[in-house]
Coordinates of C-alpha atoms in Angstrom, one line a residue:
V21 CA 24.7 31.8 -53.8
T22 CA 24.8 35.4 -52.7
V23 CA 24.9 35.0 -49.0
S24 CA 27.6 32.4 -49.4
K25 CA 30.1 34.8 -51.1
A26 CA 28.8 37.5 -49.2
I27 CA 29.9 35.7 -45.9
A28 CA 33.4 34.7 -47.9
K29 CA 33.8 38.4 -49.0
W30 CA 33.4 40.4 -45.6
F31 CA 35.1 37.4 -43.5
K32 CA 38.0 36.9 -45.8
G33 CA 41.4 36.5 -43.8
K34 CA 39.2 36.5 -40.7
E35 CA 37.0 33.6 -39.0
M36 CA 35.1 32.8 -42.1
A37 CA 34.4 29.2 -40.8
L38 CA 33.0 30.5 -37.8
A39 CA 30.7 33.0 -39.9
M40 CA 29.4 30.2 -42.1
G41 CA 28.8 28.2 -39.1
L42 CA 26.7 30.6 -37.7
E43 CA 25.0 31.5 -40.7
M44 CA 24.2 27.7 -41.0
A45 CA 23.0 27.6 -37.3
I46 CA 20.5 30.2 -37.9
A47 CA 19.0 28.2 -41.0
R48 CA 18.8 25.1 -38.8
L49 CA 16.8 26.7 -36.3
G50 CA 14.3 27.7 -39.3
V51 CA 14.1 24.1 -39.8
F52 CA 13.4 23.4 -36.4
A53 CA 10.3 25.9 -36.5
V54 CA 9.1 24.3 -39.9
F55 CA 8.7 20.9 -38.0
R56 CA 7.3 22.3 -34.6
L57 CA 5.0 25.4 -35.7
S58 CA 3.8 24.2 -39.1
P59 CA 1.4 21.8 -37.3
Y60 CA 0.1 23.8 -35.0
L61 CA -0.2 26.8 -37.5
S62 CA -1.9 24.6 -39.8
T63 CA -4.6 24.1 -37.2
Y64 CA -5.1 27.4 -35.5
L65 CA -8.0 28.6 -37.2
N66 CA -9.7 25.6 -37.8
E67 CA -9.2 22.5 -35.7
T68 CA -11.5 20.2 -37.4
M69 CA -10.1 21.2 -40.7
P70 CA -6.5 22.1 -40.9
T71 CA -5.5 24.8 -43.6
V72 CA -2.2 25.9 -45.4
V73 CA -3.4 29.5 -45.2
T74 CA -1.9 30.4 -41.9
P75 CA 1.4 28.7 -42.5
V76 CA 1.9 30.2 -45.8
L77 CA 1.0 33.8 -44.3
A78 CA 3.7 33.3 -41.4
C79 CA 6.3 32.4 -44.2
T80 CA 5.4 35.3 -46.4
I81 CA 5.8 37.8 -43.2
L82 CA 9.5 36.2 -42.8
L83 CA 9.9 36.5 -46.7
L84 CA 9.2 40.5 -46.1
I85 CA 11.3 40.6 -43.3
G86 CA 14.2 38.9 -45.3
L87 CA 13.8 41.6 -48.1
I88 CA 14.0 44.2 -45.6
A89 CA 17.3 42.7 -44.2
Y90 CA 18.9 42.5 -47.6
T91 CA 17.9 45.8 -48.7
V92 CA 19.9 47.1 -45.5
F93 CA 22.7 44.6 -46.5
T94 CA 22.9 46.1 -49.8
F95 CA 23.9 49.5 -48.5
M96 CA 26.2 48.0 -46.1
D97 CA 27.9 46.2 -49.1
K98 CA 28.4 49.4 -51.2
K99 CA 29.8 51.2 -47.9
L100 CA 32.4 48.4 -47.8
D101 CA 33.3 48.3 -51.3
A102 CA 34.0 52.4 -50.9
Q103 CA 36.1 51.6 -47.9
A104 CA 38.2 49.0 -49.4
G105 CA 38.5 51.1 -52.6
V106 CA 36.9 49.0 -55.1
N107 CA 36.5 50.6 -58.5
A108 CA 34.2 50.3 -61.5
S109 CA 36.9 48.3 -63.5
E110 CA 37.8 45.9 -60.7
E111 CA 33.7 45.2 -60.4
A112 CA 33.9 44.7 -64.4
E113 CA 36.8 42.3 -64.1
E114 CA 34.6 40.3 -61.3
Q115 CA 31.5 40.0 -63.5
F116 CA 30.5 36.4 -64.7
K117 CA 31.7 34.9 -68.0
V118 CA 30.6 31.7 -69.4
S119 CA 34.1 30.7 -69.8
D120 CA 34.4 30.6 -65.5
I121 CA 32.2 27.4 -65.9
G122 CA 34.8 25.4 -68.2
I123 CA 37.5 26.6 -65.6
L124 CA 36.0 25.3 -62.8
F125 CA 35.2 22.1 -64.6
T126 CA 38.9 21.5 -65.3
S127 CA 39.5 21.6 -61.4
K128 CA 39.3 17.9 -60.0
T129 CA 39.1 19.1 -56.5
F130 CA 36.5 21.3 -57.1
L131 CA 34.8 18.5 -58.9
I132 CA 35.4 16.0 -55.9
V133 CA 33.8 18.6 -53.5
S134 CA 31.1 19.2 -55.7
G135 CA 30.3 15.1 -55.8
L136 CA 30.7 15.3 -52.2
C137 CA 27.8 18.1 -51.7
V138 CA 25.3 16.2 -54.1
L139 CA 25.6 12.7 -52.7
Y140 CA 25.7 14.2 -49.0
Y141 CA 22.9 16.4 -49.6
S142 CA 20.7 14.1 -51.8
A143 CA 20.9 11.9 -48.4
I144 CA 19.8 14.6 -46.1
F145 CA 17.4 16.8 -47.5
P146 CA 15.1 14.2 -49.2
F147 CA 15.2 12.4 -46.3
Q148 CA 13.6 15.0 -44.2
K149 CA 10.7 15.0 -46.6
F150 CA 10.1 11.5 -45.7
A151 CA 11.5 11.1 -42.2
T152 CA 8.2 12.1 -40.7
G153 CA 6.2 9.5 -42.6
M154 CA 9.0 7.2 -41.7
L155 CA 8.8 7.7 -37.9
E156 CA 4.8 7.6 -38.1
A157 CA 4.8 4.2 -39.7
N158 CA 7.4 2.5 -37.6
L159 CA 6.8 3.8 -34.6
N160 CA 3.0 3.9 -34.8
M161 CA 2.8 7.4 -33.9
P162 CA 0.6 10.2 -35.1
T163 CA 2.2 12.5 -37.5
E164 CA 2.5 15.8 -35.0
Q165 CA 4.4 13.3 -32.4
A166 CA 6.6 12.2 -35.5
A167 CA 7.4 15.7 -36.5
G168 CA 8.0 16.7 -33.1
L169 CA 10.5 13.9 -32.7
F170 CA 12.3 14.5 -35.9
S171 CA 12.7 18.3 -35.0
W172 CA 15.3 17.5 -32.8
F173 CA 17.6 16.7 -36.2
P174 CA 18.4 20.5 -36.7
I175 CA 18.7 21.6 -33.4
G176 CA 21.9 19.3 -32.9
A177 CA 22.8 20.8 -36.1
M178 CA 22.5 24.4 -35.1
L179 CA 24.1 24.1 -31.5
L180 CA 27.2 22.3 -33.0
T181 CA 28.0 24.0 -36.2
P182 CA 29.1 27.2 -34.9
F183 CA 31.9 25.7 -32.7
L184 CA 33.0 23.1 -35.3
G185 CA 33.4 26.3 -37.8
A186 CA 35.2 28.2 -34.8
F187 CA 37.6 24.8 -34.6
L188 CA 38.2 24.6 -38.3
D189 CA 39.5 28.4 -38.5
K190 CA 42.1 27.4 -35.9
K191 CA 43.0 23.9 -36.0
G192 CA 42.1 22.7 -39.6
K193 CA 41.0 19.2 -40.2
G194 CA 38.3 19.8 -42.6
A195 CA 39.4 16.5 -44.5
S196 CA 38.5 14.7 -41.2
M197 CA 35.4 16.3 -40.4
L198 CA 33.9 15.4 -43.7
I199 CA 35.0 11.7 -43.5
L200 CA 33.5 11.5 -39.7
G201 CA 30.2 13.1 -40.9
S202 CA 29.8 10.9 -43.9
I203 CA 30.3 7.7 -41.5
L204 CA 27.6 9.2 -39.4
M205 CA 25.3 9.5 -41.7
I206 CA 25.5 6.3 -43.0
T207 CA 25.1 4.8 -39.6
C208 CA 22.1 6.6 -39.0
H209 CA 20.5 5.2 -42.3
L210 CA 21.4 1.7 -41.6
V211 CA 19.8 1.9 -38.3
F212 CA 16.7 3.1 -40.1
A213 CA 16.8 0.4 -42.2
L214 CA 17.9 -2.7 -40.3
V215 CA 17.5 -2.2 -37.0
P216 CA 13.8 -2.6 -34.9
L217 CA 13.0 1.0 -34.2
T218 CA 12.0 2.2 -30.6
K219 CA 11.8 5.8 -29.7
P220 CA 15.2 5.9 -27.8
I221 CA 16.9 4.2 -31.0
A222 CA 15.0 7.1 -33.1
Y223 CA 16.4 9.7 -30.8
A224 CA 20.1 8.5 -30.9
A225 CA 19.8 8.0 -34.6
I226 CA 18.8 11.6 -35.3
I227 CA 21.1 12.8 -32.9
L228 CA 24.1 11.0 -34.7
L229 CA 22.4 12.6 -38.0
G230 CA 22.3 16.3 -36.2
I231 CA 26.2 15.8 -35.5
S232 CA 26.6 14.3 -39.0
F233 CA 25.0 17.7 -40.4
S234 CA 27.1 20.0 -38.5
L235 CA 30.7 18.6 -39.4
V236 CA 30.0 18.1 -43.4
P237 CA 28.3 21.6 -43.8
A238 CA 31.1 23.3 -41.5
A239 CA 33.9 21.8 -43.4
L240 CA 32.4 21.9 -46.9
W241 CA 31.3 25.4 -47.7
P242 CA 34.4 27.3 -46.0
S243 CA 36.7 25.1 -48.3
V244 CA 35.0 26.4 -51.5
P245 CA 36.9 29.9 -51.3
K246 CA 40.4 27.9 -50.7
L247 CA 40.1 25.8 -54.0
V248 CA 39.1 28.7 -56.7
E249 CA 40.1 32.2 -57.1
E250 CA 37.8 34.9 -55.5
R251 CA 36.6 36.2 -59.1
Y252 CA 35.4 32.6 -59.7
L253 CA 33.9 32.0 -56.3
G254 CA 30.0 33.3 -57.2
S255 CA 30.4 30.8 -60.2
A256 CA 31.7 27.9 -58.1
Y257 CA 29.0 28.1 -55.3
S258 CA 26.2 28.4 -58.4
V259 CA 27.8 25.3 -60.0
I260 CA 28.0 23.4 -56.6
F261 CA 23.9 24.1 -56.1
W262 CA 23.5 23.4 -59.9
I263 CA 25.1 19.9 -59.4
Q264 CA 23.3 19.7 -55.7
N265 CA 19.6 20.5 -57.4
I266 CA 20.0 18.0 -59.7
G267 CA 20.3 15.3 -57.1
L268 CA 17.4 16.8 -54.7
M269 CA 15.4 16.7 -58.1
A270 CA 16.4 13.1 -59.0
F271 CA 16.4 11.2 -55.6
P272 CA 13.1 12.2 -54.0
I273 CA 11.7 10.7 -57.5
I274 CA 13.9 7.2 -56.9
I275 CA 12.6 7.1 -53.2
G276 CA 9.0 7.3 -54.3
W277 CA 9.6 4.6 -56.6
A278 CA 11.4 2.7 -53.9
L279 CA 8.4 3.3 -51.3
D280 CA 5.7 2.5 -54.3
K281 CA 7.6 -0.8 -54.8
T282 CA 8.1 -2.1 -51.4
G283 CA 5.5 -0.3 -49.2
G284 CA 8.0 0.3 -46.7
Y285 CA 11.0 2.6 -45.8
T286 CA 13.7 -0.4 -45.5
L287 CA 14.7 -0.1 -49.2
P288 CA 14.8 4.1 -49.2
M289 CA 16.8 4.1 -46.1
L290 CA 19.3 1.5 -47.7
I291 CA 19.4 4.0 -50.8
F292 CA 20.1 6.9 -48.5
A293 CA 22.7 4.8 -46.7
S294 CA 24.7 3.9 -50.1
L295 CA 24.7 7.4 -51.1
G296 CA 26.2 8.3 -47.7
I297 CA 28.9 5.4 -48.7
L298 CA 29.5 7.1 -52.1
A299 CA 30.2 10.6 -50.2
L300 CA 32.8 8.8 -48.1
V301 CA 34.6 7.6 -50.8

């Protein structure tokens, strides 16, 4: 929430979609690192008995670096407020009020964007958790290779998102990007559900998903500041993430139930594809 509002504040009237695209590209690099480095870090100290200690230590170091970066940003943000002449009364006016949430829930456009967010990300993030197991089972490969294959998914998103953000700043076409991204995600999940899987087919489907995961976030997040007043922006991102996290809580349970029920990945992938269809609608 803080990062999204900060970018909207710092790049208002400038290349906001490009800035958000670059931020998301850096985040996708982190996802790539998880899939690539975690298996190696877990066996670094003891090859015969993998351990979580080394990956957790690496994550702790990254969090400490993040804390230092945020502390530096706080001083920069105060300096920006001083340069812009923001006074205490203006800051008080922008503080959160419970009534802000009611105002947001009366905006049909905002609710549609929130619905798209929860449906789309519920078909992406839970899939990431199950993707390695799905590839491992369907391609009969070890976990490390399956994780390495799927790690190319965030790389596609990382490379494309900044360019799509810059395109959105100059040309618009945000709705078209959302529609195309939803169609590509549906295609990917249907391939994993219905097509006999080989490595080339798996790579092609993952590339499609990476393109989808560039198009939708690149258009979705910069659209929020256009839908609500600036004073409601933090509340708006909070409500969207709140709705999104309801889906991220519920759908892994549903997918786990489907796996237990069928013992295979066809039904879970059809559920993910159904979410994509609803997001497209």
